[in-house]
């Protein structure tokens, strides 16, 4: 270091680039002491840079505010801000402080001046009013120690749904009403005004939390805007809402309800963005006693005016679906039982000599009906993944119904589905590997790998696309690296080993005999080509997809409103019932269509049954287009990418679930009818 100082002192009058050149061009080696000193200095500089970068990347986050706090009188109540975004685009969200909101609280002196202006207190005012104002100011005790825009620690589910909770400078205390308090004074420049004005014109709302109770409000409002031309100069006005009124309900020493409103009387006109506008951001607090139990605090949100819609029609929809299922089940049972009974009686009465002459229809193809399908690896992986998704869905709905998974906690359903999917991979691998061995398959490792990636790989491609779009737009919907790493680690350390375990268990312990009731011939029978149009493959696909979809389409609207809106879905009992009805209807439809297919001597029923049963997934995706364009106000590249991308994954999941369910019922049906007839 001393050698470097001497060199720097000797070259202090030389320009920097000339000071470096002699050192570079010099061929003789520098002294060892200088080399050591420069190495130490470089090491110190690099360590300082790395520590600075680490401090920025791994900045310590605030401990999350746990709900259910039992407050002491005048205890601190924290307001957690989350995000802002267009109301019609629930996925297009941004950090709360992406808009120019206050990050620090005004001190007492600044507040006192603003409060006197607010109350219009002058020296010649009434003495009683002045004393009242002075006593109010003495009770304020503004600490100014709360800083905004500091990140909170979050759960996995909260990060998945795009929450980015941060601290706020609002100073609230338990059971202490605040008539009016200044948050901060600021002057909005042209950039800030343009940003706020664009947000207001896009119908931006903000979201906050107190005790995990969500609160919503609008950033501003527009008046006298033309419906066609939009903003008209000199006629329409854009207003900002700088004042928030918090209304908090308490039951004993716990906060059980929270709401925030904006006051139109205190709005600020920001129509002219070329003129700097001074704004006073302020807030007020009102407490009231509420008899709502703390455990029932989320029930109020079903009736919130901010969240459109109601749940009154749910029971009507489920009754409609149930009646449809009963009628359909009774109809199919009567028809199939009568037809099969006639077939069985005819086949049992004839003797062996006239068997060949009398055989026709489904009995004629007994030597080909158990001929295994093409692409057995893909087929078995699809069946196994469908069973896995069905079990995971039933477990999720059951846990939500029993309260083991909190349905009101943000993102808990998505996080629960991720965990359950990884834990049930053993089931999917077991089913697919067992079926693959029953089909005389040899490369079971390939089947296990197909099962492991059949659903996650398309999901990953969709995720990479929508996450890239979200990062490009700077949206909070883009998952942070820590969340991506967590999900990837769960899949790699839990899902993949369990998948391999399921395949090994199936290989060593499962029953690998297919137990076909009839023998398969060496040469496949020719399939008739002349088929009436109403028995064609396309008509079967339409019928098999439309009938189950008609049983759930009413409930599907509310599910979409919850997934892609602001409603909180809590009726998981009805949802579980509707899902079971969907499985039952799909199974009966697949069996009925399978009988008609076998009756026309078409023995290629494996893939056709799976596809017919899964066609409801395609109808769900088609309904998503109808909902997007006619039942929602969603617009924009970001929202469209998330909506259509993830709805394709949901529809693909339904395709696999219903396809595997229909296939298993069809397999039982085929084995049953061919085990009851006489065959050579």
mmCIF file of C-alpha atoms in Angstrom, residues 134-300:
data_model
loop_
_atom_site.group_PDB
_atom_site.id
_atom_site.type_symbol
_atom_site.label_atom_id
_atom_site.label_comp_id
_atom_site.label_asym_id
_atom_site.label_seq_id
_atom_site.Cartn_x
_atom_site.Cartn_y
_atom_site.Cartn_z
ATOM 1 C CA UNK A 134 -54.558 22.029 20.554
ATOM 2 C CA UNK A 135 -55.564 19.064 22.727
ATOM 3 C CA UNK A 136 -56.052 16.952 19.615
ATOM 4 C CA UNK A 137 -52.590 17.875 18.357
ATOM 5 C CA UNK A 138 -51.030 16.941 21.724
ATOM 6 C CA UNK A 139 -52.542 13.428 21.457
ATOM 7 C CA UNK A 140 -51.025 12.749 18.050
ATOM 8 C CA UNK A 141 -47.546 11.604 19.093
ATOM 9 C CA UNK A 142 -46.371 11.089 15.535
ATOM 10 C CA UNK A 143 -43.272 8.925 15.704
ATOM 11 C CA UNK A 144 -42.333 8.984 12.035
ATOM 12 C CA UNK A 145 -40.390 5.726 12.394
ATOM 13 C CA UNK A 146 -42.333 3.722 9.804
ATOM 14 C CA UNK A 147 -40.741 3.619 6.369
ATOM 15 C CA UNK A 148 -42.588 2.435 3.284
ATOM 16 C CA UNK A 149 -41.507 0.286 0.329
ATOM 17 C CA UNK A 150 -39.633 -2.306 2.410
ATOM 18 C CA UNK A 151 -40.413 -5.882 1.437
ATOM 19 C CA UNK A 152 -42.233 -8.343 3.698
ATOM 20 C CA UNK A 153 -41.528 -12.046 3.929
ATOM 21 C CA UNK A 154 -44.187 -14.026 2.070
ATOM 22 C CA UNK A 155 -45.565 -17.516 1.879
ATOM 23 C CA UNK A 156 -45.129 -19.637 -1.231
ATOM 24 C CA UNK A 157 -48.773 -19.234 -2.252
ATOM 25 C CA UNK A 158 -48.663 -15.449 -1.896
ATOM 26 C CA UNK A 159 -45.676 -15.230 -4.215
ATOM 27 C CA UNK A 160 -47.355 -17.523 -6.760
ATOM 28 C CA UNK A 161 -50.471 -15.305 -7.000
ATOM 29 C CA UNK A 162 -48.342 -12.174 -7.472
ATOM 30 C CA UNK A 163 -48.464 -10.580 -4.017
ATOM 31 C CA UNK A 164 -45.593 -8.218 -3.186
ATOM 32 C CA UNK A 165 -46.326 -7.025 0.318
ATOM 33 C CA UNK A 166 -44.435 -3.999 1.564
ATOM 34 C CA UNK A 167 -44.409 -1.728 4.575
ATOM 35 C CA UNK A 168 -46.261 1.578 4.634
ATOM 36 C CA UNK A 169 -45.734 4.772 6.665
ATOM 37 C CA UNK A 170 -49.319 4.870 8.014
ATOM 38 C CA UNK A 171 -49.299 5.189 11.831
ATOM 39 C CA UNK A 172 -52.347 3.503 13.342
ATOM 40 C CA UNK A 173 -52.877 2.451 16.936
ATOM 41 C CA UNK A 174 -55.505 0.150 18.401
ATOM 42 C CA UNK A 175 -58.830 1.840 19.315
ATOM 43 C CA UNK A 176 -57.424 5.330 18.612
ATOM 44 C CA UNK A 177 -59.612 7.266 16.194
ATOM 45 C CA UNK A 178 -57.897 9.816 13.985
ATOM 46 C CA UNK A 179 -59.955 12.675 12.634
ATOM 47 C CA UNK A 180 -57.383 13.732 10.059
ATOM 48 C CA UNK A 181 -53.657 13.201 9.790
ATOM 49 C CA UNK A 182 -51.165 14.320 7.177
ATOM 50 C CA UNK A 183 -49.190 11.517 5.570
ATOM 51 C CA UNK A 184 -46.916 13.655 3.420
ATOM 52 C CA UNK A 185 -46.789 16.799 1.320
ATOM 53 C CA UNK A 186 -45.418 16.544 -2.185
ATOM 54 C CA UNK A 187 -45.484 18.313 -5.519
ATOM 55 C CA UNK A 188 -46.252 16.036 -8.437
ATOM 56 C CA UNK A 189 -44.197 16.823 -11.527
ATOM 57 C CA UNK A 190 -45.164 16.071 -15.101
ATOM 58 C CA UNK A 191 -43.874 12.495 -15.007
ATOM 59 C CA UNK A 192 -45.803 11.696 -11.814
ATOM 60 C CA UNK A 193 -48.978 13.310 -13.112
ATOM 61 C CA UNK A 194 -48.840 11.402 -16.392
ATOM 62 C CA UNK A 195 -48.283 8.163 -14.487
ATOM 63 C CA UNK A 196 -51.198 8.766 -12.113
ATOM 64 C CA UNK A 197 -53.491 10.001 -14.858
ATOM 65 C CA UNK A 198 -52.833 6.935 -16.992
ATOM 66 C CA UNK A 199 -53.493 4.716 -13.972
ATOM 67 C CA UNK A 200 -56.805 6.446 -13.236
ATOM 68 C CA UNK A 201 -57.916 6.185 -16.866
ATOM 69 C CA UNK A 202 -57.134 2.458 -16.747
ATOM 70 C CA UNK A 203 -59.343 2.100 -13.657
ATOM 71 C CA UNK A 204 -56.497 1.236 -11.287
ATOM 72 C CA UNK A 205 -57.263 -0.043 -7.820
ATOM 73 C CA UNK A 206 -54.933 -0.555 -4.863
ATOM 74 C CA UNK A 207 -54.832 -3.351 -2.306
ATOM 75 C CA UNK A 208 -53.812 -3.136 1.351
ATOM 76 C CA UNK A 209 -53.925 -5.498 4.331
ATOM 77 C CA UNK A 210 -54.537 -5.116 8.024
ATOM 78 C CA UNK A 211 -54.369 -8.405 9.941
ATOM 79 C CA UNK A 212 -54.437 -10.239 6.555
ATOM 80 C CA UNK A 213 -57.809 -8.614 5.862
ATOM 81 C CA UNK A 214 -57.711 -7.253 2.302
ATOM 82 C CA UNK A 215 -58.874 -3.713 1.585
ATOM 83 C CA UNK A 216 -59.446 -2.234 -1.844
ATOM 84 C CA UNK A 217 -59.943 1.243 -3.198
ATOM 85 C CA UNK A 218 -59.591 3.196 -6.419
ATOM 86 C CA UNK A 219 -56.660 5.500 -7.151
ATOM 87 C CA UNK A 220 -58.883 8.173 -8.678
ATOM 88 C CA UNK A 221 -61.909 8.924 -10.799
ATOM 89 C CA UNK A 222 -62.914 10.520 -14.104
ATOM 90 C CA UNK A 223 -65.814 12.876 -14.674
ATOM 91 C CA UNK A 224 -67.585 13.932 -17.888
ATOM 92 C CA UNK A 225 -65.578 11.593 -20.095
ATOM 93 C CA UNK A 226 -67.039 10.880 -23.515
ATOM 94 C CA UNK A 227 -67.816 7.177 -24.017
ATOM 95 C CA UNK A 228 -66.502 7.200 -27.586
ATOM 96 C CA UNK A 229 -63.895 9.963 -27.697
ATOM 97 C CA UNK A 230 -62.632 9.431 -24.164
ATOM 98 C CA UNK A 231 -61.081 12.480 -22.528
ATOM 99 C CA UNK A 232 -62.262 15.732 -24.102
ATOM 100 C CA UNK A 233 -60.142 18.815 -23.414
ATOM 101 C CA UNK A 234 -61.983 21.395 -21.351
ATOM 102 C CA UNK A 235 -64.871 19.053 -20.590
ATOM 103 C CA UNK A 236 -63.639 15.939 -18.764
ATOM 104 C CA UNK A 237 -61.618 15.989 -15.558
ATOM 105 C CA UNK A 238 -59.292 13.487 -13.889
ATOM 106 C CA UNK A 239 -59.241 13.441 -10.095
ATOM 107 C CA UNK A 240 -56.808 11.843 -7.652
ATOM 108 C CA UNK A 241 -57.961 10.532 -4.261
ATOM 109 C CA UNK A 242 -55.210 11.551 -1.808
ATOM 110 C CA UNK A 243 -57.202 10.879 1.389
ATOM 111 C CA UNK A 244 -57.942 7.386 2.760
ATOM 112 C CA UNK A 245 -60.398 6.622 5.537
ATOM 113 C CA UNK A 246 -59.760 3.376 7.439
ATOM 114 C CA UNK A 247 -62.758 1.809 9.173
ATOM 115 C CA UNK A 248 -61.707 -0.987 11.509
ATOM 116 C CA UNK A 249 -63.950 -3.272 13.530
ATOM 117 C CA UNK A 250 -62.711 -4.944 16.693
ATOM 118 C CA UNK A 251 -64.010 -7.777 18.846
ATOM 119 C CA UNK A 252 -62.479 -7.486 22.322
ATOM 120 C CA UNK A 253 -58.763 -7.128 21.601
ATOM 121 C CA UNK A 254 -58.672 -8.377 17.976
ATOM 122 C CA UNK A 255 -59.361 -6.657 14.660
ATOM 123 C CA UNK A 256 -62.038 -8.634 12.801
ATOM 124 C CA UNK A 257 -63.000 -6.322 9.921
ATOM 125 C CA UNK A 258 -61.230 -3.702 7.856
ATOM 126 C CA UNK A 259 -62.266 -1.427 5.028
ATOM 127 C CA UNK A 260 -60.813 1.614 3.324
ATOM 128 C CA UNK A 261 -62.725 4.330 1.476
ATOM 129 C CA UNK A 262 -61.752 7.388 -0.493
ATOM 130 C CA UNK A 263 -63.356 10.783 -0.051
ATOM 131 C CA UNK A 264 -64.516 12.675 -3.097
ATOM 132 C CA UNK A 265 -64.564 15.961 -1.163
ATOM 133 C CA UNK A 266 -60.787 15.889 -0.811
ATOM 134 C CA UNK A 267 -59.970 14.888 -4.389
ATOM 135 C CA UNK A 268 -57.342 16.749 -6.414
ATOM 136 C CA UNK A 269 -57.724 17.706 -10.061
ATOM 137 C CA UNK A 270 -54.736 16.437 -12.075
ATOM 138 C CA UNK A 271 -56.211 16.966 -15.545
ATOM 139 C CA UNK A 272 -53.437 19.379 -16.582
ATOM 140 C CA UNK A 273 -50.227 17.349 -16.459
ATOM 141 C CA UNK A 274 -48.039 20.238 -17.648
ATOM 142 C CA UNK A 275 -48.575 22.160 -14.420
ATOM 143 C CA UNK A 276 -46.859 20.893 -11.209
ATOM 144 C CA UNK A 277 -49.577 20.093 -8.684
ATOM 145 C CA UNK A 278 -49.082 20.225 -4.892
ATOM 146 C CA UNK A 279 -50.836 17.319 -3.137
ATOM 147 C CA UNK A 280 -51.422 16.533 0.526
ATOM 148 C CA UNK A 281 -51.756 12.790 1.114
ATOM 149 C CA UNK A 282 -53.663 12.187 4.330
ATOM 150 C CA UNK A 283 -55.711 9.598 6.182
ATOM 151 C CA UNK A 284 -58.223 9.154 8.982
ATOM 152 C CA UNK A 285 -59.133 6.201 11.181
ATOM 153 C CA UNK A 286 -62.421 5.104 12.716
ATOM 154 C CA UNK A 287 -62.853 2.173 15.114
ATOM 155 C CA UNK A 288 -66.143 0.478 15.934
ATOM 156 C CA UNK A 289 -67.127 -2.536 18.004
ATOM 157 C CA UNK A 290 -67.995 -5.594 15.901
ATOM 158 C CA UNK A 291 -69.567 -8.822 17.201
ATOM 159 C CA UNK A 292 -68.107 -10.886 14.345
ATOM 160 C CA UNK A 293 -65.931 -13.763 15.671
ATOM 161 C CA UNK A 294 -62.321 -13.679 14.563
ATOM 162 C CA UNK A 295 -62.556 -17.071 12.839
ATOM 163 C CA UNK A 296 -65.491 -15.832 10.728
ATOM 164 C CA UNK A 297 -63.841 -12.571 9.688
ATOM 165 C CA UNK A 298 -63.545 -13.523 5.987
ATOM 166 C CA UNK A 299 -67.269 -14.192 5.521
ATOM 167 C CA UNK A 300 -67.951 -10.494 5.032
#
